[in-house]
């Protein structure tokens, strides 16, 4: 593919928050990968039965009392009395602000309904088994979520951006800025501070993504124009943003306790590659109702920020089944996010952005620093996986259906390999490795060895084959 073969991408300068006819998720310089407008909190009155049920759903409701999930009565309640509100959706078919909220809310209800038995089995067996989820989604949930998913372009199952995280926050004080201390959850499964912290830290991270988006877009334009100064400025913009993202990410430890994650994790599992759904799920009244459907679960791995930097830097991923899962995750992002990431990947490859960066010591240093920001992000994500999941449960798959031990290291090892290659280039340039590059080199070698040991340890403990591609 040549440069001329890559179509331009319409990056919004103004997110147009008053326009409800456009899709909720359009990438912009101002809001990055966040939705164009703050999520709708209250559904239209005709959806009162859905709103009421979701208020009563969490393990601990806002009143502090146990909810339907705690009692194991959500399923029977839906089966006996929850109405099918499919016909009410059509009046809002051109209002994406409402459609986005409906998608979020029906996603919460669908996941809670299907996984409620798993929560109780996990508690009963003290974490030994999730048992089986419900194998059928009743038409009162299946038909509305399928219709809303069709209108919004999402899967008819809970997604990270469209439901659990980026569409699931409200601004506490509208006169103040969008920042962590001014955020609250709209919907929850567990209802405690750790679930709130888990979701809202992701929102806090993504609020810094505008600089990543602008930096990536402008770096490509500068590379095409051969403007070295503008190219370096754009890389600095992206790097500043990535540092802010990593700083926000590091607050997860204090805001969502490792020992409490498993209390709500059950409800964000998917269907694909999960023992809880060996035969998929029948969506009653949708398409061929006898044909089971299968979707991946909500996962922070479906966020668009780090994949954007991967694509900009042309990070080479190994040709493994784990990389195939990484590619499958792409379809679980908002359509415009996917289009932007595809544009950046194609444009960067056709321009040879990595090679262009390696022609200049300052550009190569900035490139290395951006790659190091990705390493830091992925290393912290691995540490989260180790402390929040691997030390707490023996379940072999992550919420998105990827192998819990091996999948993240697949991507982390790829970035570490890239950094070693860039360091070799810098070493041969006038002046050799500067102080920051030497510090990065030390970190790369230390974390490569540590990751090898940890992956081997967890694979051996779980009886899995050790496969490490360094």
PDB file of C-alpha atoms in Angstrom, residues 146-384:
ATOM      1  CA  UNK A 146     -29.913  -6.584  19.586  1.00  0.00           C
ATOM      2  CA  UNK A 147     -31.851  -3.635  18.115  1.00  0.00           C
ATOM      3  CA  UNK A 148     -29.875  -0.995  20.010  1.00  0.00           C
ATOM      4  CA  UNK A 149     -26.606  -2.713  19.055  1.00  0.00           C
ATOM      5  CA  UNK A 150     -27.702  -2.659  15.415  1.00  0.00           C
ATOM      6  CA  UNK A 151     -28.435   1.076  15.595  1.00  0.00           C
ATOM      7  CA  UNK A 152     -25.183   1.971  17.368  1.00  0.00           C
ATOM      8  CA  UNK A 153     -22.753  -0.452  15.747  1.00  0.00           C
ATOM      9  CA  UNK A 154     -21.856  -2.286  18.958  1.00  0.00           C
ATOM     10  CA  UNK A 155     -22.028  -6.011  19.672  1.00  0.00           C
ATOM     11  CA  UNK A 156     -25.226  -7.114  21.442  1.00  0.00           C
ATOM     12  CA  UNK A 157     -23.211  -7.738  24.587  1.00  0.00           C
ATOM     13  CA  UNK A 158     -21.377  -5.529  27.076  1.00  0.00           C
ATOM     14  CA  UNK A 159     -18.398  -3.656  25.611  1.00  0.00           C
ATOM     15  CA  UNK A 160     -15.716  -1.650  27.402  1.00  0.00           C
ATOM     16  CA  UNK A 161     -16.241   1.731  25.731  1.00  0.00           C
ATOM     17  CA  UNK A 162     -19.923   1.579  24.860  1.00  0.00           C
ATOM     18  CA  UNK A 163     -21.205   0.208  28.147  1.00  0.00           C
ATOM     19  CA  UNK A 164     -19.125  -0.622  31.219  1.00  0.00           C
ATOM     20  CA  UNK A 165     -16.547   2.179  31.306  1.00  0.00           C
ATOM     21  CA  UNK A 166     -16.566   5.127  28.912  1.00  0.00           C
ATOM     22  CA  UNK A 167     -20.369   5.443  28.732  1.00  0.00           C
ATOM     23  CA  UNK A 168     -20.878   4.809  32.438  1.00  0.00           C
ATOM     24  CA  UNK A 169     -19.874   7.948  34.315  1.00  0.00           C
ATOM     25  CA  UNK A 170     -21.594  11.146  35.320  1.00  0.00           C
ATOM     26  CA  UNK A 171     -20.250  14.545  36.273  1.00  0.00           C
ATOM     27  CA  UNK A 172     -21.055  15.253  39.932  1.00  0.00           C
ATOM     28  CA  UNK A 173     -20.720  19.043  39.693  1.00  0.00           C
ATOM     29  CA  UNK A 174     -21.345  20.358  36.147  1.00  0.00           C
ATOM     30  CA  UNK A 175     -19.588  23.633  36.996  1.00  0.00           C
ATOM     31  CA  UNK A 176     -16.296  21.780  37.534  1.00  0.00           C
ATOM     32  CA  UNK A 177     -13.939  20.001  35.149  1.00  0.00           C
ATOM     33  CA  UNK A 178     -13.980  16.373  34.105  1.00  0.00           C
ATOM     34  CA  UNK A 179     -11.553  14.913  36.634  1.00  0.00           C
ATOM     35  CA  UNK A 180     -11.566  11.878  38.888  1.00  0.00           C
ATOM     36  CA  UNK A 181     -12.901  13.550  42.045  1.00  0.00           C
ATOM     37  CA  UNK A 182     -15.831  14.937  40.052  1.00  0.00           C
ATOM     38  CA  UNK A 183     -16.941  11.578  38.638  1.00  0.00           C
ATOM     39  CA  UNK A 184     -19.482   8.999  39.787  1.00  0.00           C
ATOM     40  CA  UNK A 185     -20.802   5.735  38.331  1.00  0.00           C
ATOM     41  CA  UNK A 186     -24.166   5.518  36.621  1.00  0.00           C
ATOM     42  CA  UNK A 187     -24.592   1.721  36.723  1.00  0.00           C
ATOM     43  CA  UNK A 188     -22.893  -0.950  38.836  1.00  0.00           C
ATOM     44  CA  UNK A 189     -22.962  -4.686  39.531  1.00  0.00           C
ATOM     45  CA  UNK A 190     -21.390  -4.777  42.980  1.00  0.00           C
ATOM     46  CA  UNK A 191     -22.094  -1.220  44.131  1.00  0.00           C
ATOM     47  CA  UNK A 192     -18.989  -0.673  46.265  1.00  0.00           C
ATOM     48  CA  UNK A 193     -16.081   1.778  46.050  1.00  0.00           C
ATOM     49  CA  UNK A 194     -13.694  -0.686  44.380  1.00  0.00           C
ATOM     50  CA  UNK A 195     -15.972  -1.192  41.383  1.00  0.00           C
ATOM     51  CA  UNK A 196     -16.482   2.544  41.137  1.00  0.00           C
ATOM     52  CA  UNK A 197     -12.739   3.120  41.353  1.00  0.00           C
ATOM     53  CA  UNK A 198     -12.029   0.432  38.761  1.00  0.00           C
ATOM     54  CA  UNK A 199     -14.326   2.018  36.177  1.00  0.00           C
ATOM     55  CA  UNK A 200     -13.615   5.671  36.918  1.00  0.00           C
ATOM     56  CA  UNK A 201      -9.827   5.273  36.826  1.00  0.00           C
ATOM     57  CA  UNK A 202     -10.284   4.093  33.231  1.00  0.00           C
ATOM     58  CA  UNK A 203     -12.333   7.209  32.487  1.00  0.00           C
ATOM     59  CA  UNK A 204      -9.671   9.335  34.185  1.00  0.00           C
ATOM     60  CA  UNK A 205      -7.024   7.740  31.961  1.00  0.00           C
ATOM     61  CA  UNK A 206      -8.952   8.252  28.743  1.00  0.00           C
ATOM     62  CA  UNK A 207      -9.686  11.902  29.498  1.00  0.00           C
ATOM     63  CA  UNK A 208      -6.007  12.484  28.663  1.00  0.00           C
ATOM     64  CA  UNK A 209      -6.257  10.788  25.256  1.00  0.00           C
ATOM     65  CA  UNK A 210      -6.804  13.966  23.235  1.00  0.00           C
ATOM     66  CA  UNK A 211      -3.061  14.612  23.207  1.00  0.00           C
ATOM     67  CA  UNK A 212      -2.372  11.073  22.031  1.00  0.00           C
ATOM     68  CA  UNK A 213      -4.871  11.468  19.206  1.00  0.00           C
ATOM     69  CA  UNK A 214      -3.554  14.887  18.164  1.00  0.00           C
ATOM     70  CA  UNK A 215       0.078  13.846  18.470  1.00  0.00           C
ATOM     71  CA  UNK A 216      -0.403  10.715  16.372  1.00  0.00           C
ATOM     72  CA  UNK A 217      -2.379  12.533  13.686  1.00  0.00           C
ATOM     73  CA  UNK A 218       0.078  15.429  13.495  1.00  0.00           C
ATOM     74  CA  UNK A 219       3.145  13.159  13.530  1.00  0.00           C
ATOM     75  CA  UNK A 220       1.834  11.390  10.435  1.00  0.00           C
ATOM     76  CA  UNK A 221       1.207  14.705   8.675  1.00  0.00           C
ATOM     77  CA  UNK A 222       4.688  15.978   9.564  1.00  0.00           C
ATOM     78  CA  UNK A 223       6.288  12.717   8.454  1.00  0.00           C
ATOM     79  CA  UNK A 224       4.500  12.983   5.095  1.00  0.00           C
ATOM     80  CA  UNK A 225       5.701  16.579   4.712  1.00  0.00           C
ATOM     81  CA  UNK A 226       9.237  15.777   5.827  1.00  0.00           C
ATOM     82  CA  UNK A 227       8.975  18.430   8.538  1.00  0.00           C
ATOM     83  CA  UNK A 228      11.356  17.197  11.223  1.00  0.00           C
ATOM     84  CA  UNK A 229      10.616  19.968  13.728  1.00  0.00           C
ATOM     85  CA  UNK A 230       6.837  19.466  13.496  1.00  0.00           C
ATOM     86  CA  UNK A 231       7.329  15.685  13.693  1.00  0.00           C
ATOM     87  CA  UNK A 232       9.287  15.961  16.930  1.00  0.00           C
ATOM     88  CA  UNK A 233       6.748  18.399  18.375  1.00  0.00           C
ATOM     89  CA  UNK A 234       3.941  15.964  17.592  1.00  0.00           C
ATOM     90  CA  UNK A 235       5.797  13.081  19.259  1.00  0.00           C
ATOM     91  CA  UNK A 236       6.273  15.283  22.332  1.00  0.00           C
ATOM     92  CA  UNK A 237       2.553  16.002  22.421  1.00  0.00           C
ATOM     93  CA  UNK A 238       1.758  12.276  22.313  1.00  0.00           C
ATOM     94  CA  UNK A 239       4.429  11.539  24.928  1.00  0.00           C
ATOM     95  CA  UNK A 240       3.095  14.157  27.352  1.00  0.00           C
ATOM     96  CA  UNK A 241      -0.383  12.659  27.024  1.00  0.00           C
ATOM     97  CA  UNK A 242       0.866   9.094  27.511  1.00  0.00           C
ATOM     98  CA  UNK A 243       2.673  10.136  30.694  1.00  0.00           C
ATOM     99  CA  UNK A 244      -0.601  11.588  32.016  1.00  0.00           C
ATOM    100  CA  UNK A 245      -2.408   8.357  31.145  1.00  0.00           C
ATOM    101  CA  UNK A 246       0.183   6.282  33.002  1.00  0.00           C
ATOM    102  CA  UNK A 247       0.039   8.584  36.026  1.00  0.00           C
ATOM    103  CA  UNK A 248      -3.747   8.188  36.192  1.00  0.00           C
ATOM    104  CA  UNK A 249      -3.437   4.426  35.698  1.00  0.00           C
ATOM    105  CA  UNK A 250      -1.140   4.137  38.694  1.00  0.00           C
ATOM    106  CA  UNK A 251      -3.920   5.413  40.983  1.00  0.00           C
ATOM    107  CA  UNK A 252      -5.806   2.142  40.439  1.00  0.00           C
ATOM    108  CA  UNK A 253      -3.953   0.531  43.351  1.00  0.00           C
ATOM    109  CA  UNK A 254      -5.483   2.954  45.851  1.00  0.00           C
ATOM    110  CA  UNK A 255      -8.891   3.351  44.242  1.00  0.00           C
ATOM    111  CA  UNK A 256      -9.780  -0.281  43.536  1.00  0.00           C
ATOM    112  CA  UNK A 257      -8.520  -2.877  46.030  1.00  0.00           C
ATOM    113  CA  UNK A 258      -6.982  -6.069  44.596  1.00  0.00           C
ATOM    114  CA  UNK A 259      -8.872  -8.254  47.071  1.00  0.00           C
ATOM    115  CA  UNK A 260     -12.239  -6.811  46.062  1.00  0.00           C
ATOM    116  CA  UNK A 261     -11.975  -7.090  42.270  1.00  0.00           C
ATOM    117  CA  UNK A 262     -13.305 -10.652  42.140  1.00  0.00           C
ATOM    118  CA  UNK A 263     -16.546  -9.464  43.780  1.00  0.00           C
ATOM    119  CA  UNK A 264     -17.662  -7.785  40.555  1.00  0.00           C
ATOM    120  CA  UNK A 265     -15.384  -9.390  37.961  1.00  0.00           C
ATOM    121  CA  UNK A 266     -17.816 -12.270  37.463  1.00  0.00           C
ATOM    122  CA  UNK A 267     -20.324  -9.958  35.783  1.00  0.00           C
ATOM    123  CA  UNK A 268     -17.946  -8.648  33.106  1.00  0.00           C
ATOM    124  CA  UNK A 269     -17.044 -12.044  31.683  1.00  0.00           C
ATOM    125  CA  UNK A 270     -18.066 -12.782  28.128  1.00  0.00           C
ATOM    126  CA  UNK A 271     -19.353 -15.902  26.422  1.00  0.00           C
ATOM    127  CA  UNK A 272     -16.483 -16.725  24.038  1.00  0.00           C
ATOM    128  CA  UNK A 273     -13.872 -19.170  25.389  1.00  0.00           C
ATOM    129  CA  UNK A 274     -15.526 -19.298  28.814  1.00  0.00           C
ATOM    130  CA  UNK A 275     -16.362 -22.531  30.653  1.00  0.00           C
ATOM    131  CA  UNK A 276     -19.578 -20.913  31.925  1.00  0.00           C
ATOM    132  CA  UNK A 277     -21.049 -20.974  28.410  1.00  0.00           C
ATOM    133  CA  UNK A 278     -19.885 -24.189  26.717  1.00  0.00           C
ATOM    134  CA  UNK A 279     -22.600 -23.967  24.052  1.00  0.00           C
ATOM    135  CA  UNK A 280     -22.958 -20.193  23.701  1.00  0.00           C
ATOM    136  CA  UNK A 281     -26.184 -18.334  24.506  1.00  0.00           C
ATOM    137  CA  UNK A 282     -29.535 -18.404  22.737  1.00  0.00           C
ATOM    138  CA  UNK A 283     -30.914 -14.883  22.161  1.00  0.00           C
ATOM    139  CA  UNK A 284     -34.647 -15.534  22.157  1.00  0.00           C
ATOM    140  CA  UNK A 285     -36.499 -13.848  19.315  1.00  0.00           C
ATOM    141  CA  UNK A 286     -33.325 -12.674  17.563  1.00  0.00           C
ATOM    142  CA  UNK A 287     -32.495 -14.006  14.108  1.00  0.00           C
ATOM    143  CA  UNK A 288     -32.457 -17.778  14.159  1.00  0.00           C
ATOM    144  CA  UNK A 289     -33.334 -18.165  17.832  1.00  0.00           C
ATOM    145  CA  UNK A 290     -32.051 -21.730  17.898  1.00  0.00           C
ATOM    146  CA  UNK A 291     -28.542 -20.673  16.886  1.00  0.00           C
ATOM    147  CA  UNK A 292     -26.418 -19.840  19.954  1.00  0.00           C
ATOM    148  CA  UNK A 293     -24.383 -16.633  19.896  1.00  0.00           C
ATOM    149  CA  UNK A 294     -20.999 -15.938  21.434  1.00  0.00           C
ATOM    150  CA  UNK A 295     -19.262 -12.650  22.269  1.00  0.00           C
ATOM    151  CA  UNK A 296     -16.121 -11.643  24.112  1.00  0.00           C
ATOM    152  CA  UNK A 297     -16.490  -9.934  27.459  1.00  0.00           C
ATOM    153  CA  UNK A 298     -15.705  -6.428  28.628  1.00  0.00           C
ATOM    154  CA  UNK A 299     -11.971  -5.814  28.872  1.00  0.00           C
ATOM    155  CA  UNK A 300      -9.718  -2.825  29.343  1.00  0.00           C
ATOM    156  CA  UNK A 301      -7.640  -4.424  26.584  1.00  0.00           C
ATOM    157  CA  UNK A 302     -10.296  -3.065  24.230  1.00  0.00           C
ATOM    158  CA  UNK A 303      -9.320   0.508  25.036  1.00  0.00           C
ATOM    159  CA  UNK A 304      -7.945   2.381  22.010  1.00  0.00           C
ATOM    160  CA  UNK A 305      -5.049   4.367  23.524  1.00  0.00           C
ATOM    161  CA  UNK A 306      -2.165   1.884  23.594  1.00  0.00           C
ATOM    162  CA  UNK A 307      -3.207   0.233  20.303  1.00  0.00           C
ATOM    163  CA  UNK A 308      -3.036   3.739  18.796  1.00  0.00           C
ATOM    164  CA  UNK A 309       0.605   4.104  19.889  1.00  0.00           C
ATOM    165  CA  UNK A 310       1.340   0.530  18.754  1.00  0.00           C
ATOM    166  CA  UNK A 311       0.062   1.421  15.290  1.00  0.00           C
ATOM    167  CA  UNK A 312       1.863   4.763  15.151  1.00  0.00           C
ATOM    168  CA  UNK A 313       5.202   3.210  16.130  1.00  0.00           C
ATOM    169  CA  UNK A 314       4.664   0.140  13.908  1.00  0.00           C
ATOM    170  CA  UNK A 315       5.208  -2.218  16.836  1.00  0.00           C
ATOM    171  CA  UNK A 316       5.671  -5.701  15.295  1.00  0.00           C
ATOM    172  CA  UNK A 317       3.558  -8.341  17.002  1.00  0.00           C
ATOM    173  CA  UNK A 318       4.599 -12.009  16.744  1.00  0.00           C
ATOM    174  CA  UNK A 319       2.518 -14.286  14.461  1.00  0.00           C
ATOM    175  CA  UNK A 320       0.997 -16.259  17.332  1.00  0.00           C
ATOM    176  CA  UNK A 321      -2.544 -17.348  18.283  1.00  0.00           C
ATOM    177  CA  UNK A 322      -2.311 -14.741  21.062  1.00  0.00           C
ATOM    178  CA  UNK A 323      -1.846 -11.995  18.464  1.00  0.00           C
ATOM    179  CA  UNK A 324      -4.874 -13.370  16.616  1.00  0.00           C
ATOM    180  CA  UNK A 325      -6.931 -12.691  19.769  1.00  0.00           C
ATOM    181  CA  UNK A 326      -5.494  -9.170  19.858  1.00  0.00           C
ATOM    182  CA  UNK A 327      -6.787  -8.639  16.321  1.00  0.00           C
ATOM    183  CA  UNK A 328     -10.203 -10.071  17.210  1.00  0.00           C
ATOM    184  CA  UNK A 329     -10.502  -7.548  20.051  1.00  0.00           C
ATOM    185  CA  UNK A 330     -10.475  -4.773  17.442  1.00  0.00           C
ATOM    186  CA  UNK A 331     -14.100  -5.504  16.547  1.00  0.00           C
ATOM    187  CA  UNK A 332     -15.124  -4.736  20.142  1.00  0.00           C
ATOM    188  CA  UNK A 333     -14.335  -1.029  19.835  1.00  0.00           C
ATOM    189  CA  UNK A 334     -16.596   1.790  18.600  1.00  0.00           C
ATOM    190  CA  UNK A 335     -16.574   1.904  14.810  1.00  0.00           C
ATOM    191  CA  UNK A 336     -14.906   5.306  14.555  1.00  0.00           C
ATOM    192  CA  UNK A 337     -12.188   4.219  16.999  1.00  0.00           C
ATOM    193  CA  UNK A 338     -11.482   1.218  14.762  1.00  0.00           C
ATOM    194  CA  UNK A 339     -11.370   3.411  11.668  1.00  0.00           C
ATOM    195  CA  UNK A 340      -8.899   5.816  13.272  1.00  0.00           C
ATOM    196  CA  UNK A 341      -6.619   3.016  14.458  1.00  0.00           C
ATOM    197  CA  UNK A 342      -6.711   1.423  11.015  1.00  0.00           C
ATOM    198  CA  UNK A 343      -5.915   4.787   9.409  1.00  0.00           C
ATOM    199  CA  UNK A 344      -2.931   5.336  11.712  1.00  0.00           C
ATOM    200  CA  UNK A 345      -1.624   1.803  11.094  1.00  0.00           C
ATOM    201  CA  UNK A 346      -1.920   2.055   7.304  1.00  0.00           C
ATOM    202  CA  UNK A 347      -0.585   5.593   7.125  1.00  0.00           C
ATOM    203  CA  UNK A 348       2.369   4.896   9.422  1.00  0.00           C
ATOM    204  CA  UNK A 349       3.326   1.781   7.475  1.00  0.00           C
ATOM    205  CA  UNK A 350       3.015   3.445   4.067  1.00  0.00           C
ATOM    206  CA  UNK A 351       5.072   6.457   5.207  1.00  0.00           C
ATOM    207  CA  UNK A 352       7.658   4.343   7.017  1.00  0.00           C
ATOM    208  CA  UNK A 353       7.317   6.415  10.187  1.00  0.00           C
ATOM    209  CA  UNK A 354       9.638   4.226  12.230  1.00  0.00           C
ATOM    210  CA  UNK A 355      12.395   4.472   9.623  1.00  0.00           C
ATOM    211  CA  UNK A 356      11.882   8.248   9.436  1.00  0.00           C
ATOM    212  CA  UNK A 357      12.236   8.535  13.212  1.00  0.00           C
ATOM    213  CA  UNK A 358      15.456   6.494  13.156  1.00  0.00           C
ATOM    214  CA  UNK A 359      17.124   9.004  10.806  1.00  0.00           C
ATOM    215  CA  UNK A 360      17.489  11.649  13.515  1.00  0.00           C
ATOM    216  CA  UNK A 361      18.812  11.286  17.085  1.00  0.00           C
ATOM    217  CA  UNK A 362      16.150  13.532  18.629  1.00  0.00           C
ATOM    218  CA  UNK A 363      13.312  11.792  16.767  1.00  0.00           C
ATOM    219  CA  UNK A 364      14.701   8.368  17.671  1.00  0.00           C
ATOM    220  CA  UNK A 365      14.927   9.384  21.323  1.00  0.00           C
ATOM    221  CA  UNK A 366      11.309  10.569  21.346  1.00  0.00           C
ATOM    222  CA  UNK A 367      10.244   7.374  19.563  1.00  0.00           C
ATOM    223  CA  UNK A 368      12.047   5.328  22.226  1.00  0.00           C
ATOM    224  CA  UNK A 369      10.393   7.341  25.000  1.00  0.00           C
ATOM    225  CA  UNK A 370       6.936   6.706  23.510  1.00  0.00           C
ATOM    226  CA  UNK A 371       7.698   2.984  23.257  1.00  0.00           C
ATOM    227  CA  UNK A 372       8.801   3.132  26.882  1.00  0.00           C
ATOM    228  CA  UNK A 373       5.458   4.681  27.830  1.00  0.00           C
ATOM    229  CA  UNK A 374       3.764   1.677  26.227  1.00  0.00           C
ATOM    230  CA  UNK A 375       6.124  -0.646  28.117  1.00  0.00           C
ATOM    231  CA  UNK A 376       5.267   1.096  31.376  1.00  0.00           C
ATOM    232  CA  UNK A 377       1.530   0.816  30.627  1.00  0.00           C
ATOM    233  CA  UNK A 378       1.708  -2.860  29.716  1.00  0.00           C
ATOM    234  CA  UNK A 379       3.992  -3.719  32.622  1.00  0.00           C
ATOM    235  CA  UNK A 380       1.545  -2.095  35.062  1.00  0.00           C
ATOM    236  CA  UNK A 381      -1.335  -3.925  33.365  1.00  0.00           C
ATOM    237  CA  UNK A 382       0.575  -7.171  33.888  1.00  0.00           C
ATOM    238  CA  UNK A 383       1.124  -6.263  37.553  1.00  0.00           C
ATOM    239  CA  UNK A 384      -2.616  -5.627  37.911  1.00  0.00           C
TER     240      UNK A 384
END
